Short mmCIF file of C-alpha atoms in Angstrom, two decimals:
data_model
loop_
_atom_site.label_atom_id
_atom_site.label_comp_id
_atom_site.label_asym_id
_atom_site.label_seq_id
_atom_site.Cartn_x
_atom_site.Cartn_y
_atom_site.Cartn_z
CA MET A 271 14.61 55.81 -0.90
CA THR A 272 10.92 55.61 0.01
CA LEU A 273 10.35 52.96 -2.69
CA LEU A 274 13.36 50.96 -1.48
CA ARG A 275 12.10 51.13 2.12
CA SER A 276 8.66 49.90 0.98
CA LEU A 277 10.15 46.99 -0.94
CA LEU A 278 12.28 45.99 2.06
CA SER A 279 9.23 46.12 4.30
CA LEU A 280 7.27 43.86 1.95
CA ALA A 281 10.15 41.39 1.70
CA LEU A 282 10.52 41.29 5.48
CA ALA A 283 6.79 40.71 5.88
CA ALA A 284 6.89 37.85 3.36
CA VAL A 285 9.73 36.22 5.28
CA THR A 286 8.31 36.66 8.74
CA THR A 287 4.65 35.86 7.93
CA PRO A 288 4.07 32.20 8.84
CA LEU A 289 2.57 29.82 6.32
CA LEU A 290 -1.10 29.08 6.75
CA ALA A 291 -1.51 26.12 9.05
CA ASP A 292 -4.44 23.90 9.93
CA THR A 293 -5.57 23.95 13.54
CA VAL A 294 -7.03 21.10 15.59
CA TRP A 295 -8.69 21.66 18.97
CA LEU A 296 -8.92 18.62 21.21
CA LYS A 297 -11.67 17.98 23.73
CA ASN A 298 -9.16 18.19 26.58
CA GLY A 299 -8.41 21.82 25.66
CA ASP A 300 -5.12 21.26 23.76
CA LYS A 301 -4.56 22.99 20.42
CA LEU A 302 -2.38 21.54 17.66
CA THR A 303 -1.23 23.20 14.44
CA GLY A 304 0.07 21.54 11.31
CA SER A 305 -1.13 20.34 7.94
CA ILE A 306 -4.01 17.87 7.52
CA GLU A 307 -2.78 14.99 5.36
CA LEU A 308 -5.69 12.58 5.71
CA PHE A 309 -8.80 11.96 7.78
CA ASP A 310 -10.01 8.39 7.33
CA SER A 311 -11.58 5.58 9.35
CA GLY A 312 -11.82 7.72 12.49
CA LYS A 313 -8.15 8.77 12.40
CA LEU A 314 -6.63 12.14 11.51
CA LEU A 315 -3.06 12.41 10.19
CA LEU A 316 -1.60 15.82 11.05
CA LYS A 317 1.87 16.72 9.73
CA THR A 318 3.69 18.99 12.15
CA ASP A 319 7.09 20.74 12.25
CA TYR A 320 7.69 19.74 15.86
CA ALA A 321 6.67 16.05 15.98
CA GLY A 322 6.50 14.81 12.41
CA THR A 323 3.22 13.19 11.34
CA ILE A 324 0.99 12.37 14.30
CA THR A 325 -2.21 10.32 14.40
CA LEU A 326 -5.24 11.63 16.30
CA ASP A 327 -8.40 9.75 17.24
CA ALA A 328 -11.41 11.54 15.77
CA GLY A 329 -13.34 10.96 18.98
CA LYS A 330 -10.83 13.17 20.84
CA ILE A 331 -11.19 16.12 18.41
CA ALA A 332 -13.46 19.03 19.38
CA THR A 333 -13.29 20.96 16.08
CA LEU A 334 -11.02 21.90 13.16
CA GLU A 335 -9.96 24.94 11.16
CA SER A 336 -8.21 25.17 7.80
CA GLU A 337 -7.68 27.86 5.16
CA ARG A 338 -6.92 25.23 2.51
CA GLU A 339 -9.32 23.57 0.09
CA LEU A 340 -10.22 20.04 1.22
CA LEU A 341 -12.27 17.21 -0.24
CA ILE A 342 -14.87 16.08 2.32
CA LYS A 343 -16.69 12.74 2.09
CA GLN A 344 -19.71 12.07 4.28
CA GLY A 345 -20.66 8.89 2.43
CA ASP A 346 -18.51 5.98 1.39
CA PHE A 347 -17.73 7.26 -2.11
CA VAL A 348 -19.23 10.71 -2.92
CA GLY A 349 -17.55 13.91 -1.68
CA GLU A 350 -17.67 17.69 -1.94
CA ARG A 351 -14.95 20.33 -2.04
CA ALA A 352 -14.84 22.82 0.82
CA LYS A 353 -12.91 26.03 0.20
CA SER A 354 -11.97 26.13 3.88
CA LEU A 355 -12.99 24.86 7.32
CA ARG A 356 -14.09 26.94 10.30
CA ALA A 357 -14.22 25.92 13.91
CA ALA A 358 -17.74 25.14 15.14
CA GLY A 359 -19.37 23.57 18.20
CA GLN A 360 -18.13 20.54 20.12
CA GLY A 361 -17.65 17.64 17.70
CA GLN A 362 -18.57 19.82 14.70
CA VAL A 363 -16.91 21.72 11.85
CA GLU A 364 -18.21 24.30 9.39
CA LEU A 365 -17.66 23.64 5.67
CA VAL A 366 -17.18 26.93 3.83
CA ASN A 367 -18.12 26.67 0.16
CA GLY A 368 -19.32 29.84 -1.54
CA GLU A 369 -22.51 31.33 -0.13
CA ALA A 370 -23.78 28.12 1.43
CA PRO A 371 -21.60 27.20 4.43
CA LYS A 372 -22.88 24.39 6.57
CA VAL A 373 -22.06 22.82 9.91
CA VAL A 374 -21.58 19.03 9.98
CA GLU A 375 -20.75 16.52 12.67
CA LEU A 376 -17.17 15.26 12.64
CA SER A 377 -18.55 11.76 13.19
CA SER A 378 -20.40 12.02 9.83
CA ILE A 379 -17.16 12.58 7.86
CA SER A 380 -15.77 9.35 6.46
CA GLN A 381 -12.79 10.88 4.66
CA MET A 382 -11.03 14.24 4.35
CA LEU A 383 -7.95 15.02 2.25
CA PRO A 384 -6.49 17.72 -0.02
CA PRO A 385 -7.92 17.23 -3.55
CA LYS A 386 -5.54 15.90 -6.19
CA PRO A 387 -5.14 17.59 -9.61
CA LEU A 388 -6.68 14.82 -11.76
CA VAL A 389 -8.41 12.34 -9.48
CA GLN A 390 -9.51 14.44 -6.52
CA ASP A 391 -9.77 11.68 -3.92
CA LEU A 392 -6.74 9.68 -5.06
CA ALA A 393 -4.85 8.07 -2.17
CA TRP A 394 -1.58 6.52 -3.39
CA THR A 395 0.79 4.48 -1.25
CA GLY A 396 3.65 2.19 -2.14
CA ASN A 397 7.10 0.79 -1.45
CA LEU A 398 10.08 0.11 -3.69
CA SER A 399 12.96 -1.91 -2.25
CA VAL A 400 16.24 -3.09 -3.76
CA SER A 401 18.61 -5.67 -2.31
CA ALA A 402 21.95 -6.95 -3.59
CA ASP A 403 24.25 -9.66 -2.29
CA TYR A 404 27.76 -10.30 -3.58
CA LYS A 405 29.81 -13.11 -2.09
CA GLN A 406 33.31 -14.06 -3.23
CA ALA A 407 34.76 -17.28 -1.76
CA GLU A 408 35.02 -20.71 -3.35
CA ASN A 409 32.09 -19.60 -5.48
CA ASP A 410 31.26 -16.11 -6.71
CA ILE A 411 27.58 -15.45 -5.97
CA LYS A 412 25.65 -12.38 -7.06
CA ASP A 413 22.01 -11.94 -6.07
CA TYR A 414 19.77 -9.00 -6.94
CA ASP A 415 16.15 -8.44 -5.98
CA ILE A 416 13.82 -5.55 -6.92
CA ASP A 417 10.39 -5.40 -5.31
CA LEU A 418 7.62 -2.87 -6.05
CA ASP A 419 4.24 -2.85 -4.27
CA THR A 420 1.83 0.03 -4.73
CA ARG A 421 -1.88 0.76 -4.21
CA MET A 422 -4.15 3.52 -5.48
CA ARG A 423 -7.63 4.21 -4.09
CA HIS A 424 -10.24 6.58 -5.49
CA GLY A 425 -13.97 6.49 -4.93
CA ALA A 426 -15.23 2.91 -4.96
CA TRP A 427 -12.15 1.60 -6.82
CA ARG A 428 -8.78 0.34 -5.62
CA HIS A 429 -5.86 -0.70 -7.79
CA GLY A 430 -2.95 -2.85 -6.62
CA ILE A 431 0.24 -3.40 -8.62
CA ALA A 432 3.09 -5.71 -7.58
CA VAL A 433 6.34 -6.30 -9.49
CA GLU A 434 9.28 -8.44 -8.41
CA TYR A 435 12.50 -9.30 -10.24
CA ASP A 436 15.05 -11.77 -8.87
CA HIS A 437 18.39 -12.54 -10.51
CA GLU A 438 21.12 -14.78 -9.09
CA THR A 439 24.36 -16.03 -10.61
CA LYS A 440 26.92 -18.49 -9.27
CA ASP A 441 30.35 -18.43 -10.95
CA ASP A 442 28.77 -16.46 -13.83
CA GLU A 443 26.15 -19.19 -14.31
CA ARG A 444 22.54 -18.09 -13.92
CA LYS A 445 20.77 -19.85 -11.05
CA THR A 446 17.69 -17.64 -10.83
CA ASP A 447 16.18 -15.28 -13.39
CA ARG A 448 12.52 -14.65 -12.62
CA VAL A 449 10.03 -11.81 -13.01
CA GLU A 450 6.59 -11.71 -11.38
CA LEU A 451 3.78 -9.25 -12.16
CA GLY A 452 0.42 -8.85 -10.45
CA TYR A 453 -2.57 -6.55 -10.78
CA ASP A 454 -5.66 -6.40 -8.54
CA LEU A 455 -8.77 -4.32 -9.21
CA ASP A 456 -11.22 -3.98 -6.31
CA ARG A 457 -14.72 -2.50 -6.59
CA PHE A 458 -16.12 -1.65 -3.16
CA ILE A 459 -19.81 -2.44 -2.74
CA THR A 460 -19.91 -1.14 0.84
CA ARG A 461 -17.14 0.29 3.00
CA GLN A 462 -15.98 -3.25 3.86
CA PHE A 463 -17.23 -5.60 1.12
CA PHE A 464 -15.59 -5.51 -2.31
CA TRP A 465 -15.31 -7.63 -5.45
CA GLN A 466 -11.85 -8.31 -6.84
CA GLY A 467 -10.53 -9.12 -10.29
CA GLN A 468 -6.96 -10.39 -10.44
CA LEU A 469 -4.25 -10.98 -13.04
CA LYS A 470 -0.90 -12.66 -12.31
CA TYR A 471 2.02 -13.42 -14.58
CA SER A 472 5.33 -15.12 -13.78
CA HIS A 473 8.20 -16.00 -16.11
CA ASP A 474 11.26 -18.02 -15.07
CA ARG A 475 14.15 -18.55 -17.50
CA ILE A 476 15.80 -21.27 -15.42
CA GLU A 477 13.19 -23.62 -13.93
CA ASP A 478 11.22 -26.22 -15.89
CA LEU A 479 8.02 -24.29 -15.21
CA ARG A 480 8.71 -21.29 -17.40
CA THR A 481 5.46 -19.32 -17.46
CA GLN A 482 2.48 -19.06 -15.09
CA ARG A 483 -0.65 -17.08 -15.89
CA THR A 484 -3.57 -16.72 -13.48
CA VAL A 485 -6.89 -14.92 -13.92
CA GLY A 486 -9.21 -14.85 -10.91
CA SER A 487 -12.24 -13.17 -9.41
CA GLY A 488 -14.10 -13.26 -6.12
CA PRO A 489 -15.44 -11.43 -3.06
CA GLY A 490 -13.35 -9.76 -0.39
CA TYR A 491 -13.76 -8.11 2.99
CA GLN A 492 -11.77 -5.15 4.35
CA PHE A 493 -11.62 -5.62 8.12
CA TRP A 494 -9.92 -2.26 8.60
CA ASP A 495 -7.93 0.28 6.59
CA ASP A 496 -6.78 3.34 8.49
CA ALA A 497 -3.72 5.35 9.46
CA LEU A 498 -2.39 2.53 11.65
CA GLY A 499 -2.66 -0.31 9.15
CA ALA A 500 -4.97 -2.50 7.08
CA PHE A 501 -6.22 -6.07 6.86
CA SER A 502 -8.27 -7.71 4.11
CA MET A 503 -9.10 -11.23 2.93
CA THR A 504 -10.31 -12.35 -0.49
CA GLY A 505 -11.74 -15.62 -1.80
CA LEU A 506 -10.98 -16.31 -5.47
CA LEU A 507 -11.85 -18.74 -8.25
CA ASN A 508 -8.87 -18.89 -10.60
CA ARG A 509 -8.01 -20.09 -14.08
CA ASN A 510 -4.35 -21.19 -14.25
CA ASP A 511 -2.18 -21.74 -17.34
CA TYR A 512 1.27 -23.33 -16.97
CA VAL A 513 3.83 -23.54 -19.78
CA PHE A 514 6.94 -25.73 -19.36
CA ALA A 515 10.44 -25.55 -20.87
CA ASP A 516 9.77 -28.45 -23.26
CA GLY A 517 6.77 -26.62 -24.75
CA SER A 518 4.08 -28.63 -22.96
CA SER A 519 1.35 -26.89 -20.99
CA GLU A 520 -1.29 -27.51 -18.33
CA HIS A 521 -4.57 -25.71 -17.70
CA PHE A 522 -6.65 -26.07 -14.55
CA ASN A 523 -8.97 -24.20 -12.20
CA SER A 524 -8.39 -23.57 -8.50
CA ALA A 525 -9.82 -21.92 -5.41
CA ALA A 526 -7.67 -19.59 -3.33
CA MET A 527 -7.78 -17.53 -0.17
CA GLU A 528 -5.62 -14.39 -0.07
CA TRP A 529 -4.75 -12.07 2.78
CA ASP A 530 -3.08 -8.67 3.02
CA TYR A 531 -2.04 -7.35 6.44
CA LYS A 532 0.05 -4.38 7.58
CA ARG A 533 0.46 -2.66 10.90
CA TYR A 534 2.38 0.51 11.84
CA LEU A 535 4.12 0.80 15.22
CA TYR A 536 6.23 3.34 17.11
CA GLY A 537 4.79 6.42 15.43
CA LYS A 538 4.72 4.75 12.00
CA ASN A 539 8.50 4.23 12.12
CA LEU A 540 8.09 0.46 11.98
CA GLU A 541 5.76 -1.46 9.64
CA LEU A 542 4.94 -5.14 9.99
CA TYR A 543 3.33 -6.79 6.97
CA SER A 544 2.24 -10.15 5.62
CA GLN A 545 0.58 -11.10 2.36
CA GLY A 546 0.04 -14.34 0.59
CA GLU A 547 -2.20 -16.97 -0.94
CA LEU A 548 -3.33 -20.47 -0.02
CA GLY A 549 -4.63 -22.31 -3.09
CA ALA A 550 -6.36 -25.63 -3.76
CA PRO A 551 -6.19 -26.70 -7.44
CA PHE A 552 -9.07 -28.75 -8.84
CA VAL A 553 -6.72 -31.51 -10.02
CA ASP A 554 -5.68 -34.75 -8.32
CA GLU A 555 -1.95 -34.23 -8.92
CA ILE A 556 -1.64 -31.14 -6.69
CA ASP A 557 -2.91 -30.99 -3.10
CA TYR A 558 -2.30 -27.33 -2.22
CA ILE A 559 -0.13 -24.31 -3.00
CA ILE A 560 1.27 -21.73 -0.54
CA ASP A 561 2.81 -18.47 -1.76
CA THR A 562 3.46 -15.99 1.03
CA GLU A 563 5.84 -13.38 2.36
CA ALA A 564 6.17 -11.51 5.63
CA GLY A 565 8.53 -8.83 6.81
CA LEU A 566 9.15 -5.48 8.39
CA ARG A 567 10.19 -2.04 7.23
CA TYR A 568 12.03 0.39 9.47
CA LYS A 569 12.00 4.06 8.44
CA LEU A 570 15.46 5.61 8.33
CA ASN A 571 14.04 9.03 7.47
CA SER A 572 10.92 10.53 5.87
CA TRP A 573 11.33 8.54 2.64
CA ALA A 574 13.94 5.77 3.06
CA ALA A 575 13.42 2.46 4.87
CA LEU A 576 15.33 -0.70 5.71
CA THR A 577 13.39 -3.77 4.59
CA LEU A 578 13.67 -7.33 5.89
CA LYS A 579 11.40 -10.01 4.43
CA ALA A 580 10.99 -13.79 4.32
CA GLU A 581 9.34 -15.63 1.42
CA TRP A 582 7.86 -19.12 1.46
CA ASP A 583 6.69 -20.98 -1.65
CA LYS A 584 5.44 -24.54 -1.34
CA VAL A 585 3.63 -26.93 -3.67
CA SER A 586 2.37 -30.22 -2.25
CA ALA A 587 1.94 -32.61 -5.17
CA GLU A 588 1.43 -36.29 -5.84
CA HIS A 589 4.82 -36.71 -7.52
CA GLY A 590 6.84 -34.72 -4.99
CA ASP A 591 6.81 -31.44 -3.10
CA THR A 592 8.67 -28.20 -3.70
CA ASN A 593 9.51 -26.13 -0.65
CA GLU A 594 11.49 -22.91 -1.08
CA ARG A 595 12.34 -20.34 1.59
CA ARG A 596 14.16 -17.10 0.99
CA TYR A 597 15.31 -14.23 3.21
CA VAL A 598 16.07 -10.77 1.84
CA ILE A 599 17.34 -7.54 3.38
CA GLY A 600 17.47 -4.32 1.40
CA LEU A 601 16.92 -0.59 1.21
CA GLY A 602 13.85 1.06 -0.21
CA VAL A 603 11.69 4.14 -0.52
CA GLY A 604 8.09 4.60 0.56
CA TRP A 605 5.33 7.06 -0.21
#
């Protein structure tokens, strides 16, 4: 009976003991508890049970405390692992790491996040959306679109992967069957300046222009990248290879300006975004090329979102222009 009573007491203690939580003290005297997800660019993301994930301005934080291991970066790229954090003086925090704890200014910390198993400072974000349209009237139309956009950042490197597949049939006849792949590799020189290498591939089974391959490189500038959004621009010199349905091909160089913008609103429940490219080929036959999309994502819950986007592709050429616009609504997941 004594053993049973002891086991019940331990079980009750395990149930009633709260999970370790991180604590944030604000300069106005308020105290918040939750789980630190990310500290970056002067913003702290704190996940709470009572208000979801909230964003705090680092300038409003007095000090922090955490019993978890965190990766702390005081420079742009190099970091150290702290076994825990202890509250310190105003605008300070104590990093506990073995026998050599130290107090640092919160303003000196450029990034703070829980270390990942393989790449400690890996920050991975992305969206996957799927849309389908089926219309049965005089013509049977089926349209499917799958869109993946993801980014991974660690140290001085950032990887971007984009995949899109679009398939449309009209009365069982294929009208669109296209796949697009893109990969960007950024190497940050400073916190804002980076150098980008880019690969793009597009294959269309319907149009006369069957295959497009682009390899480019050039400098970029990250205007901001924080919990509330990001904006960057990149200038590229590209090598383009076009292959047509009749087997002929064209090869030319071009200059391009790319942008990537996103902004979170209403407690990160709504995301506005725009990305695209304005290109000027070094050939007389083509004046300019525009390939862009813009849209919004509305979070339905912690992982699902409703996506609405508009795409615009235009080629201004000597022998005629192409001007395509497309509007898509779908459901997706984000992380």
